[in-house]
Amino acid sequence: MLTGRLGRFCRGAGRIVLDAVLPPLCLRCAEIVESPGTLCAACWQGFSFIAPPYCARCADPFAADPGAGALCARCLTRPPRYRRARAALVYDQESRRLVLPFKHGDRTDLARACGTWMARAGAEILADADIVAPVPLHWRRLLARRYNQAQLLARAVVRHAEDRERLSLAPDLLRRRRWTGSQSGLRAEERRGNVRAAFDVHPRWAGEIAGKAVVLVDDVLTTGATVESCTRVLQRGGARHVDVLTLARVVRPAV
């Protein structure tokens, strides 16, 4: 017991010294904050965190509560292949200033906080999941970027999930077997065509996903073309169902 108390005291003292020399900064604006890996009050209020009411399928926010289990017009018109999608943030001008540095600017330190928000937003889909897997990058993109942001998020999500001991992190569950380039600037149909047949299940996981519930993790859900293509592959491999969890999602006007 004494050893434990001494350890806690040393860690606390070390934190005080470190904060005095290198004070913790807001993840977005670099203002001094109370604890590491957090946002200042102004940035927190500027973010649009997604909360009910939203579509039971894709989590697109509703302006008014239509009742439990309600689906948006898009999911009624064109149901996605995945069972449910959840996201922590609306992808807008404010959240973009967090997502883009994380994705393209080597701000890998953001993964921990983002994973905490995602684990909270996706608690219901993580509750009955077996496997958590990132959307993969092509090896050429991975070589240039040096990290897969979706993989960092997936690891952080599992670390912060309530029942993390039960979840299996599968960073190589899927492979991007051909170069697809960037999806930016492409229309929905073009995006779907661009990623068609672009993914497969890694041979080491063949036969391991049959009957399993898989949660796909990515940074931003835009049209859903990429996760739909991944979902198709996992369903062919026998997955019981596939859910999607992203840091942010594009919210489009109702149709």
PDB file of C-alpha atoms in Angstrom:
ATOM      1  CA  MET A   1       0.000   0.000   0.000  1.00  0.00           C
ATOM      2  CA  LEU A   2       2.857   2.341   0.887  1.00  0.00           C
ATOM      3  CA  THR A   3       4.551   1.605  -2.425  1.00  0.00           C
ATOM      4  CA  GLY A   4       1.327   2.405  -4.276  1.00  0.00           C
ATOM      5  CA  ARG A   5       0.923   5.719  -2.485  1.00  0.00           C
ATOM      6  CA  LEU A   6       4.534   6.625  -3.149  1.00  0.00           C
ATOM      7  CA  GLY A   7       4.085   5.818  -6.835  1.00  0.00           C
ATOM      8  CA  ARG A   8       0.983   7.995  -7.078  1.00  0.00           C
ATOM      9  CA  PHE A   9       2.769  10.826  -5.275  1.00  0.00           C
ATOM     10  CA  CYS A  10       5.745  10.620  -7.646  1.00  0.00           C
ATOM     11  CA  ARG A  11       3.519  10.591 -10.699  1.00  0.00           C
ATOM     12  CA  GLY A  12       1.565  13.578  -9.402  1.00  0.00           C
ATOM     13  CA  ALA A  13       4.730  15.493  -8.594  1.00  0.00           C
ATOM     14  CA  GLY A  14       6.144  14.676 -11.996  1.00  0.00           C
ATOM     15  CA  ARG A  15       2.997  15.951 -13.661  1.00  0.00           C
ATOM     16  CA  ILE A  16       3.216  19.235 -11.759  1.00  0.00           C
ATOM     17  CA  VAL A  17       6.845  19.751 -12.781  1.00  0.00           C
ATOM     18  CA  LEU A  18       6.148  18.846 -16.403  1.00  0.00           C
ATOM     19  CA  ASP A  19       3.137  21.174 -16.581  1.00  0.00           C
ATOM     20  CA  ALA A  20       5.244  24.008 -15.179  1.00  0.00           C
ATOM     21  CA  VAL A  21       7.860  23.510 -17.900  1.00  0.00           C
ATOM     22  CA  LEU A  22       5.565  22.403 -20.739  1.00  0.00           C
ATOM     23  CA  PRO A  23       1.980  23.412 -19.868  1.00  0.00           C
ATOM     24  CA  PRO A  24      -0.766  21.330 -21.545  1.00  0.00           C
ATOM     25  CA  LEU A  25      -2.213  22.993 -24.629  1.00  0.00           C
ATOM     26  CA  CYS A  26      -5.619  22.859 -26.286  1.00  0.00           C
ATOM     27  CA  LEU A  27      -5.615  20.244 -29.038  1.00  0.00           C
ATOM     28  CA  ARG A  28      -6.995  22.705 -31.565  1.00  0.00           C
ATOM     29  CA  CYS A  29      -5.860  26.271 -30.776  1.00  0.00           C
ATOM     30  CA  ALA A  30      -2.824  25.659 -28.505  1.00  0.00           C
ATOM     31  CA  GLU A  31      -4.194  27.734 -25.620  1.00  0.00           C
ATOM     32  CA  ILE A  32      -3.138  26.535 -22.169  1.00  0.00           C
ATOM     33  CA  VAL A  33      -5.662  24.088 -20.680  1.00  0.00           C
ATOM     34  CA  GLU A  34      -6.041  22.310 -17.363  1.00  0.00           C
ATOM     35  CA  SER A  35      -5.016  18.821 -18.483  1.00  0.00           C
ATOM     36  CA  PRO A  36      -3.265  17.259 -21.495  1.00  0.00           C
ATOM     37  CA  GLY A  37      -5.295  15.973 -24.437  1.00  0.00           C
ATOM     38  CA  THR A  38      -8.262  18.304 -23.976  1.00  0.00           C
ATOM     39  CA  LEU A  39      -9.885  21.306 -25.624  1.00  0.00           C
ATOM     40  CA  CYS A  40     -10.245  24.793 -24.204  1.00  0.00           C
ATOM     41  CA  ALA A  41     -13.779  25.964 -23.420  1.00  0.00           C
ATOM     42  CA  ALA A  42     -14.036  28.064 -26.574  1.00  0.00           C
ATOM     43  CA  CYS A  43     -12.994  25.243 -28.921  1.00  0.00           C
ATOM     44  CA  TRP A  44     -15.234  22.748 -27.136  1.00  0.00           C
ATOM     45  CA  GLN A  45     -18.228  25.018 -27.632  1.00  0.00           C
ATOM     46  CA  GLY A  46     -17.281  25.551 -31.282  1.00  0.00           C
ATOM     47  CA  PHE A  47     -17.443  21.847 -32.096  1.00  0.00           C
ATOM     48  CA  SER A  48     -20.747  20.271 -33.117  1.00  0.00           C
ATOM     49  CA  PHE A  49     -20.839  16.954 -31.262  1.00  0.00           C
ATOM     50  CA  ILE A  50     -23.471  14.602 -32.643  1.00  0.00           C
ATOM     51  CA  ALA A  51     -26.171  13.560 -30.207  1.00  0.00           C
ATOM     52  CA  PRO A  52     -29.776  12.320 -30.529  1.00  0.00           C
ATOM     53  CA  PRO A  53     -32.110  12.824 -32.204  1.00  0.00           C
ATOM     54  CA  TYR A  54     -30.583  11.288 -35.301  1.00  0.00           C
ATOM     55  CA  CYS A  55     -31.272   8.616 -37.910  1.00  0.00           C
ATOM     56  CA  ALA A  56     -31.203   5.179 -36.270  1.00  0.00           C
ATOM     57  CA  ARG A  57     -29.217   3.839 -39.225  1.00  0.00           C
ATOM     58  CA  CYS A  58     -26.644   6.459 -40.255  1.00  0.00           C
ATOM     59  CA  ALA A  59     -26.816   8.971 -37.345  1.00  0.00           C
ATOM     60  CA  ASP A  60     -27.559  11.927 -39.625  1.00  0.00           C
ATOM     61  CA  PRO A  61     -28.936  14.479 -37.120  1.00  0.00           C
ATOM     62  CA  PHE A  62     -32.634  15.375 -37.136  1.00  0.00           C
ATOM     63  CA  ALA A  63     -33.843  18.925 -36.570  1.00  0.00           C
ATOM     64  CA  ALA A  64     -36.700  17.580 -34.438  1.00  0.00           C
ATOM     65  CA  ASP A  65     -37.233  14.257 -32.689  1.00  0.00           C
ATOM     66  CA  PRO A  66     -39.351  11.971 -34.942  1.00  0.00           C
ATOM     67  CA  GLY A  67     -39.391   9.149 -32.399  1.00  0.00           C
ATOM     68  CA  ALA A  68     -37.315   6.082 -31.623  1.00  0.00           C
ATOM     69  CA  GLY A  69     -36.036   4.086 -34.575  1.00  0.00           C
ATOM     70  CA  ALA A  70     -36.802   6.733 -37.196  1.00  0.00           C
ATOM     71  CA  LEU A  71     -34.750   6.675 -40.403  1.00  0.00           C
ATOM     72  CA  CYS A  72     -33.696   9.587 -42.565  1.00  0.00           C
ATOM     73  CA  ALA A  73     -34.928   9.945 -46.147  1.00  0.00           C
ATOM     74  CA  ARG A  74     -31.643   8.685 -47.604  1.00  0.00           C
ATOM     75  CA  CYS A  75     -31.635   5.491 -45.567  1.00  0.00           C
ATOM     76  CA  LEU A  76     -35.266   4.861 -46.506  1.00  0.00           C
ATOM     77  CA  THR A  77     -34.548   5.482 -50.189  1.00  0.00           C
ATOM     78  CA  ARG A  78     -31.174   3.746 -50.405  1.00  0.00           C
ATOM     79  CA  PRO A  79     -30.453   1.662 -47.294  1.00  0.00           C
ATOM     80  CA  PRO A  80     -26.716   1.362 -46.654  1.00  0.00           C
ATOM     81  CA  ARG A  81     -25.078  -2.051 -46.521  1.00  0.00           C
ATOM     82  CA  TYR A  82     -23.797  -1.485 -43.006  1.00  0.00           C
ATOM     83  CA  ARG A  83     -26.152  -1.952 -40.058  1.00  0.00           C
ATOM     84  CA  ARG A  84     -25.477   1.320 -38.240  1.00  0.00           C
ATOM     85  CA  ALA A  85     -23.044   4.225 -38.432  1.00  0.00           C
ATOM     86  CA  ARG A  86     -22.097   6.551 -35.616  1.00  0.00           C
ATOM     87  CA  ALA A  87     -19.804   9.597 -35.495  1.00  0.00           C
ATOM     88  CA  ALA A  88     -18.554  11.931 -32.790  1.00  0.00           C
ATOM     89  CA  LEU A  89     -18.545  15.226 -34.704  1.00  0.00           C
ATOM     90  CA  VAL A  90     -20.213  17.033 -37.565  1.00  0.00           C
ATOM     91  CA  TYR A  91     -17.571  17.590 -40.237  1.00  0.00           C
ATOM     92  CA  ASP A  92     -17.621  21.349 -40.673  1.00  0.00           C
ATOM     93  CA  GLN A  93     -15.251  24.304 -40.713  1.00  0.00           C
ATOM     94  CA  GLU A  94     -14.433  23.928 -37.020  1.00  0.00           C
ATOM     95  CA  SER A  95     -13.848  20.176 -36.870  1.00  0.00           C
ATOM     96  CA  ARG A  96     -11.894  20.305 -40.141  1.00  0.00           C
ATOM     97  CA  ARG A  97      -9.207  22.281 -38.289  1.00  0.00           C
ATOM     98  CA  LEU A  98      -8.768  19.232 -36.065  1.00  0.00           C
ATOM     99  CA  VAL A  99      -9.249  16.440 -38.617  1.00  0.00           C
ATOM    100  CA  LEU A 100      -6.926  17.705 -41.344  1.00  0.00           C
ATOM    101  CA  PRO A 101      -3.844  18.202 -39.119  1.00  0.00           C
ATOM    102  CA  PHE A 102      -4.454  14.727 -37.700  1.00  0.00           C
ATOM    103  CA  LYS A 103      -4.875  13.183 -41.143  1.00  0.00           C
ATOM    104  CA  HIS A 104      -2.206  15.050 -43.097  1.00  0.00           C
ATOM    105  CA  GLY A 105      -0.075  16.965 -40.607  1.00  0.00           C
ATOM    106  CA  ASP A 106       1.482  14.288 -38.372  1.00  0.00           C
ATOM    107  CA  ARG A 107      -0.705  15.284 -35.396  1.00  0.00           C
ATOM    108  CA  THR A 108      -0.916  11.693 -34.209  1.00  0.00           C
ATOM    109  CA  ASP A 109      -1.183  12.977 -30.634  1.00  0.00           C
ATOM    110  CA  LEU A 110      -4.826  13.810 -31.390  1.00  0.00           C
ATOM    111  CA  ALA A 111      -5.799  10.143 -31.671  1.00  0.00           C
ATOM    112  CA  ARG A 112      -6.221   9.582 -27.944  1.00  0.00           C
ATOM    113  CA  ALA A 113      -8.773  12.341 -27.375  1.00  0.00           C
ATOM    114  CA  CYS A 114     -10.571  11.572 -30.645  1.00  0.00           C
ATOM    115  CA  GLY A 115     -10.786   7.907 -29.684  1.00  0.00           C
ATOM    116  CA  THR A 116     -12.396   8.863 -26.375  1.00  0.00           C
ATOM    117  CA  TRP A 117     -15.104  10.874 -28.156  1.00  0.00           C
ATOM    118  CA  MET A 118     -15.659   8.087 -30.684  1.00  0.00           C
ATOM    119  CA  ALA A 119     -15.934   5.393 -28.017  1.00  0.00           C
ATOM    120  CA  ARG A 120     -18.606   7.487 -26.334  1.00  0.00           C
ATOM    121  CA  ALA A 121     -20.482   8.165 -29.587  1.00  0.00           C
ATOM    122  CA  GLY A 122     -20.297   4.517 -30.642  1.00  0.00           C
ATOM    123  CA  ALA A 123     -20.993   2.898 -27.272  1.00  0.00           C
ATOM    124  CA  GLU A 124     -24.110   1.093 -28.524  1.00  0.00           C
ATOM    125  CA  ILE A 125     -22.380  -0.487 -31.515  1.00  0.00           C
ATOM    126  CA  LEU A 126     -19.260  -1.363 -29.542  1.00  0.00           C
ATOM    127  CA  ALA A 127     -21.412  -3.070 -26.909  1.00  0.00           C
ATOM    128  CA  ASP A 128     -22.085  -6.088 -29.144  1.00  0.00           C
ATOM    129  CA  ALA A 129     -18.981  -5.940 -31.351  1.00  0.00           C
ATOM    130  CA  ASP A 130     -16.356  -8.658 -31.618  1.00  0.00           C
ATOM    131  CA  ILE A 131     -13.774  -7.058 -33.912  1.00  0.00           C
ATOM    132  CA  VAL A 132     -12.706  -3.442 -34.450  1.00  0.00           C
ATOM    133  CA  ALA A 133     -10.862  -2.788 -37.698  1.00  0.00           C
ATOM    134  CA  PRO A 134      -9.655   0.334 -39.522  1.00  0.00           C
ATOM    135  CA  VAL A 135     -10.312   1.178 -43.149  1.00  0.00           C
ATOM    136  CA  PRO A 136      -6.925   0.418 -44.730  1.00  0.00           C
ATOM    137  CA  LEU A 137      -4.661   2.666 -46.759  1.00  0.00           C
ATOM    138  CA  HIS A 138      -2.942   1.552 -49.934  1.00  0.00           C
ATOM    139  CA  TRP A 139       0.728   0.802 -49.297  1.00  0.00           C
ATOM    140  CA  ARG A 140       1.765   3.764 -51.457  1.00  0.00           C
ATOM    141  CA  ARG A 141      -0.301   6.167 -49.350  1.00  0.00           C
ATOM    142  CA  LEU A 142       0.918   4.541 -46.141  1.00  0.00           C
ATOM    143  CA  LEU A 143       4.522   4.885 -47.262  1.00  0.00           C
ATOM    144  CA  ALA A 144       4.042   8.599 -47.969  1.00  0.00           C
ATOM    145  CA  ARG A 145       2.046   9.384 -44.811  1.00  0.00           C
ATOM    146  CA  ARG A 146       3.879   6.922 -42.510  1.00  0.00           C
ATOM    147  CA  TYR A 147       0.741   6.122 -40.525  1.00  0.00           C
ATOM    148  CA  ASN A 148      -2.869   5.138 -41.081  1.00  0.00           C
ATOM    149  CA  GLN A 149      -5.027   7.613 -39.173  1.00  0.00           C
ATOM    150  CA  ALA A 150      -7.926   5.124 -39.117  1.00  0.00           C
ATOM    151  CA  GLN A 151      -5.708   2.548 -37.438  1.00  0.00           C
ATOM    152  CA  LEU A 152      -4.666   5.032 -34.746  1.00  0.00           C
ATOM    153  CA  LEU A 153      -8.320   5.851 -34.128  1.00  0.00           C
ATOM    154  CA  ALA A 154      -9.298   2.171 -33.996  1.00  0.00           C
ATOM    155  CA  ARG A 155      -6.622   1.484 -31.384  1.00  0.00           C
ATOM    156  CA  ALA A 156      -7.752   4.469 -29.306  1.00  0.00           C
ATOM    157  CA  VAL A 157     -11.401   3.442 -29.573  1.00  0.00           C
ATOM    158  CA  VAL A 158     -10.662  -0.049 -28.257  1.00  0.00           C
ATOM    159  CA  ARG A 159      -8.560   1.410 -25.451  1.00  0.00           C
ATOM    160  CA  HIS A 160     -11.436   3.627 -24.315  1.00  0.00           C
ATOM    161  CA  ALA A 161     -14.340   1.239 -24.921  1.00  0.00           C
ATOM    162  CA  GLU A 162     -16.257   0.174 -21.823  1.00  0.00           C
ATOM    163  CA  ASP A 163     -15.816  -3.544 -22.553  1.00  0.00           C
ATOM    164  CA  ARG A 164     -12.390  -3.345 -24.161  1.00  0.00           C
ATOM    165  CA  GLU A 165     -11.238  -6.740 -22.886  1.00  0.00           C
ATOM    166  CA  ARG A 166     -13.807  -8.428 -25.109  1.00  0.00           C
ATOM    167  CA  LEU A 167     -12.910  -6.522 -28.289  1.00  0.00           C
ATOM    168  CA  SER A 168     -10.297  -7.717 -30.763  1.00  0.00           C
ATOM    169  CA  LEU A 169      -8.358  -5.043 -32.621  1.00  0.00           C
ATOM    170  CA  ALA A 170      -7.610  -6.233 -36.153  1.00  0.00           C
ATOM    171  CA  PRO A 171      -5.431  -3.564 -37.816  1.00  0.00           C
ATOM    172  CA  ASP A 172      -4.842  -5.746 -40.894  1.00  0.00           C
ATOM    173  CA  LEU A 173      -8.309  -7.279 -41.257  1.00  0.00           C
ATOM    174  CA  LEU A 174      -8.792  -5.552 -44.611  1.00  0.00           C
ATOM    175  CA  ARG A 175      -6.358  -4.694 -47.396  1.00  0.00           C
ATOM    176  CA  ARG A 176      -6.658  -1.983 -50.030  1.00  0.00           C
ATOM    177  CA  ARG A 177      -5.464  -4.101 -52.923  1.00  0.00           C
ATOM    178  CA  ARG A 178      -5.351  -1.414 -55.597  1.00  0.00           C
ATOM    179  CA  TRP A 179      -4.538   2.276 -55.764  1.00  0.00           C
ATOM    180  CA  THR A 180      -7.687   4.429 -55.765  1.00  0.00           C
ATOM    181  CA  GLY A 181      -6.196   7.894 -55.419  1.00  0.00           C
ATOM    182  CA  SER A 182      -8.079  10.591 -53.551  1.00  0.00           C
ATOM    183  CA  GLN A 183     -11.859  10.632 -53.260  1.00  0.00           C
ATOM    184  CA  SER A 184     -11.897  14.409 -52.817  1.00  0.00           C
ATOM    185  CA  GLY A 185     -13.788  16.229 -55.536  1.00  0.00           C
ATOM    186  CA  LEU A 186     -15.588  13.120 -56.781  1.00  0.00           C
ATOM    187  CA  ARG A 187     -19.380  12.846 -56.879  1.00  0.00           C
ATOM    188  CA  ALA A 188     -21.108  10.035 -54.986  1.00  0.00           C
ATOM    189  CA  GLU A 189     -21.379   7.714 -57.993  1.00  0.00           C
ATOM    190  CA  GLU A 190     -17.776   8.400 -58.944  1.00  0.00           C
ATOM    191  CA  ARG A 191     -16.651   7.600 -55.407  1.00  0.00           C
ATOM    192  CA  ARG A 192     -18.539   4.306 -55.449  1.00  0.00           C
ATOM    193  CA  GLY A 193     -16.969   3.367 -58.785  1.00  0.00           C
ATOM    194  CA  ASN A 194     -13.520   4.409 -57.612  1.00  0.00           C
ATOM    195  CA  VAL A 195     -13.488   2.026 -54.628  1.00  0.00           C
ATOM    196  CA  ARG A 196     -15.432  -0.832 -56.198  1.00  0.00           C
ATOM    197  CA  ALA A 197     -13.526  -4.100 -55.642  1.00  0.00           C
ATOM    198  CA  ALA A 198     -10.673  -2.136 -54.052  1.00  0.00           C
ATOM    199  CA  PHE A 199     -10.621  -4.108 -50.790  1.00  0.00           C
ATOM    200  CA  ASP A 200     -10.285  -7.697 -49.659  1.00  0.00           C
ATOM    201  CA  VAL A 201      -9.905  -9.627 -46.407  1.00  0.00           C
ATOM    202  CA  HIS A 202      -6.332 -10.359 -45.427  1.00  0.00           C
ATOM    203  CA  PRO A 203      -5.652 -14.114 -45.851  1.00  0.00           C
ATOM    204  CA  ARG A 204      -4.661 -14.466 -42.193  1.00  0.00           C
ATOM    205  CA  TRP A 205      -8.215 -13.489 -41.241  1.00  0.00           C
ATOM    206  CA  ALA A 206      -9.965 -15.710 -43.780  1.00  0.00           C
ATOM    207  CA  GLY A 207     -12.479 -17.846 -41.935  1.00  0.00           C
ATOM    208  CA  GLU A 208     -12.049 -15.836 -38.732  1.00  0.00           C
ATOM    209  CA  ILE A 209     -14.815 -13.292 -39.332  1.00  0.00           C
ATOM    210  CA  ALA A 210     -17.676 -15.712 -39.992  1.00  0.00           C
ATOM    211  CA  GLY A 211     -20.464 -14.938 -37.537  1.00  0.00           C
ATOM    212  CA  LYS A 212     -18.567 -12.006 -36.007  1.00  0.00           C
ATOM    213  CA  ALA A 213     -19.807  -8.454 -35.463  1.00  0.00           C
ATOM    214  CA  VAL A 214     -17.323  -6.012 -36.970  1.00  0.00           C
ATOM    215  CA  VAL A 215     -16.952  -2.282 -36.335  1.00  0.00           C
ATOM    216  CA  LEU A 216     -15.209  -0.423 -39.177  1.00  0.00           C
ATOM    217  CA  VAL A 217     -13.322   2.705 -38.091  1.00  0.00           C
ATOM    218  CA  ASP A 218     -12.440   5.678 -40.298  1.00  0.00           C
ATOM    219  CA  ASP A 219     -11.783   9.392 -39.875  1.00  0.00           C
ATOM    220  CA  VAL A 220     -14.637  10.962 -41.878  1.00  0.00           C
ATOM    221  CA  LEU A 221     -17.873   9.568 -43.332  1.00  0.00           C
ATOM    222  CA  THR A 222     -18.705  11.506 -46.489  1.00  0.00           C
ATOM    223  CA  THR A 223     -20.822   9.639 -49.054  1.00  0.00           C
ATOM    224  CA  GLY A 224     -20.181   6.273 -47.423  1.00  0.00           C
ATOM    225  CA  ALA A 225     -18.692   4.787 -50.609  1.00  0.00           C
ATOM    226  CA  THR A 226     -15.516   3.514 -48.938  1.00  0.00           C
ATOM    227  CA  VAL A 227     -17.181   1.898 -45.925  1.00  0.00           C
ATOM    228  CA  GLU A 228     -19.873   0.413 -48.172  1.00  0.00           C
ATOM    229  CA  SER A 229     -17.180  -1.272 -50.264  1.00  0.00           C
ATOM    230  CA  CYS A 230     -15.474  -2.564 -47.114  1.00  0.00           C
ATOM    231  CA  THR A 231     -18.802  -3.752 -45.721  1.00  0.00           C
ATOM    232  CA  ARG A 232     -19.526  -5.728 -48.875  1.00  0.00           C
ATOM    233  CA  VAL A 233     -16.221  -7.599 -48.513  1.00  0.00           C
ATOM    234  CA  LEU A 234     -16.824  -8.370 -44.846  1.00  0.00           C
ATOM    235  CA  GLN A 235     -20.347  -9.607 -45.538  1.00  0.00           C
ATOM    236  CA  ARG A 236     -19.012 -11.937 -48.207  1.00  0.00           C
ATOM    237  CA  GLY A 237     -16.579 -13.206 -45.605  1.00  0.00           C
ATOM    238  CA  GLY A 238     -19.495 -14.140 -43.350  1.00  0.00           C
ATOM    239  CA  ALA A 239     -19.578 -11.247 -40.864  1.00  0.00           C
ATOM    240  CA  ARG A 240     -22.774 -11.302 -38.824  1.00  0.00           C
ATOM    241  CA  HIS A 241     -23.149  -7.566 -39.240  1.00  0.00           C
ATOM    242  CA  VAL A 242     -20.948  -4.542 -39.877  1.00  0.00           C
ATOM    243  CA  ASP A 243     -21.203  -1.191 -38.114  1.00  0.00           C
ATOM    244  CA  VAL A 244     -19.259   1.982 -38.866  1.00  0.00           C
ATOM    245  CA  LEU A 245     -17.661   4.408 -36.417  1.00  0.00           C
ATOM    246  CA  THR A 246     -15.987   7.633 -37.545  1.00  0.00           C
ATOM    247  CA  LEU A 247     -14.526  10.691 -35.906  1.00  0.00           C
ATOM    248  CA  ALA A 248     -16.676  13.013 -38.022  1.00  0.00           C
ATOM    249  CA  ARG A 249     -19.380  12.850 -40.663  1.00  0.00           C
ATOM    250  CA  VAL A 250     -20.608  15.173 -43.372  1.00  0.00           C
ATOM    251  CA  VAL A 251     -24.159  16.334 -42.687  1.00  0.00           C
ATOM    252  CA  ARG A 252     -26.030  17.132 -45.860  1.00  0.00           C
ATOM    253  CA  PRO A 253     -29.357  18.895 -46.407  1.00  0.00           C
ATOM    254  CA  ALA A 254     -32.384  16.611 -46.220  1.00  0.00           C
ATOM    255  CA  VAL A 255     -33.661  15.178 -49.489  1.00  0.00           C
TER     256      VAL A 255
END
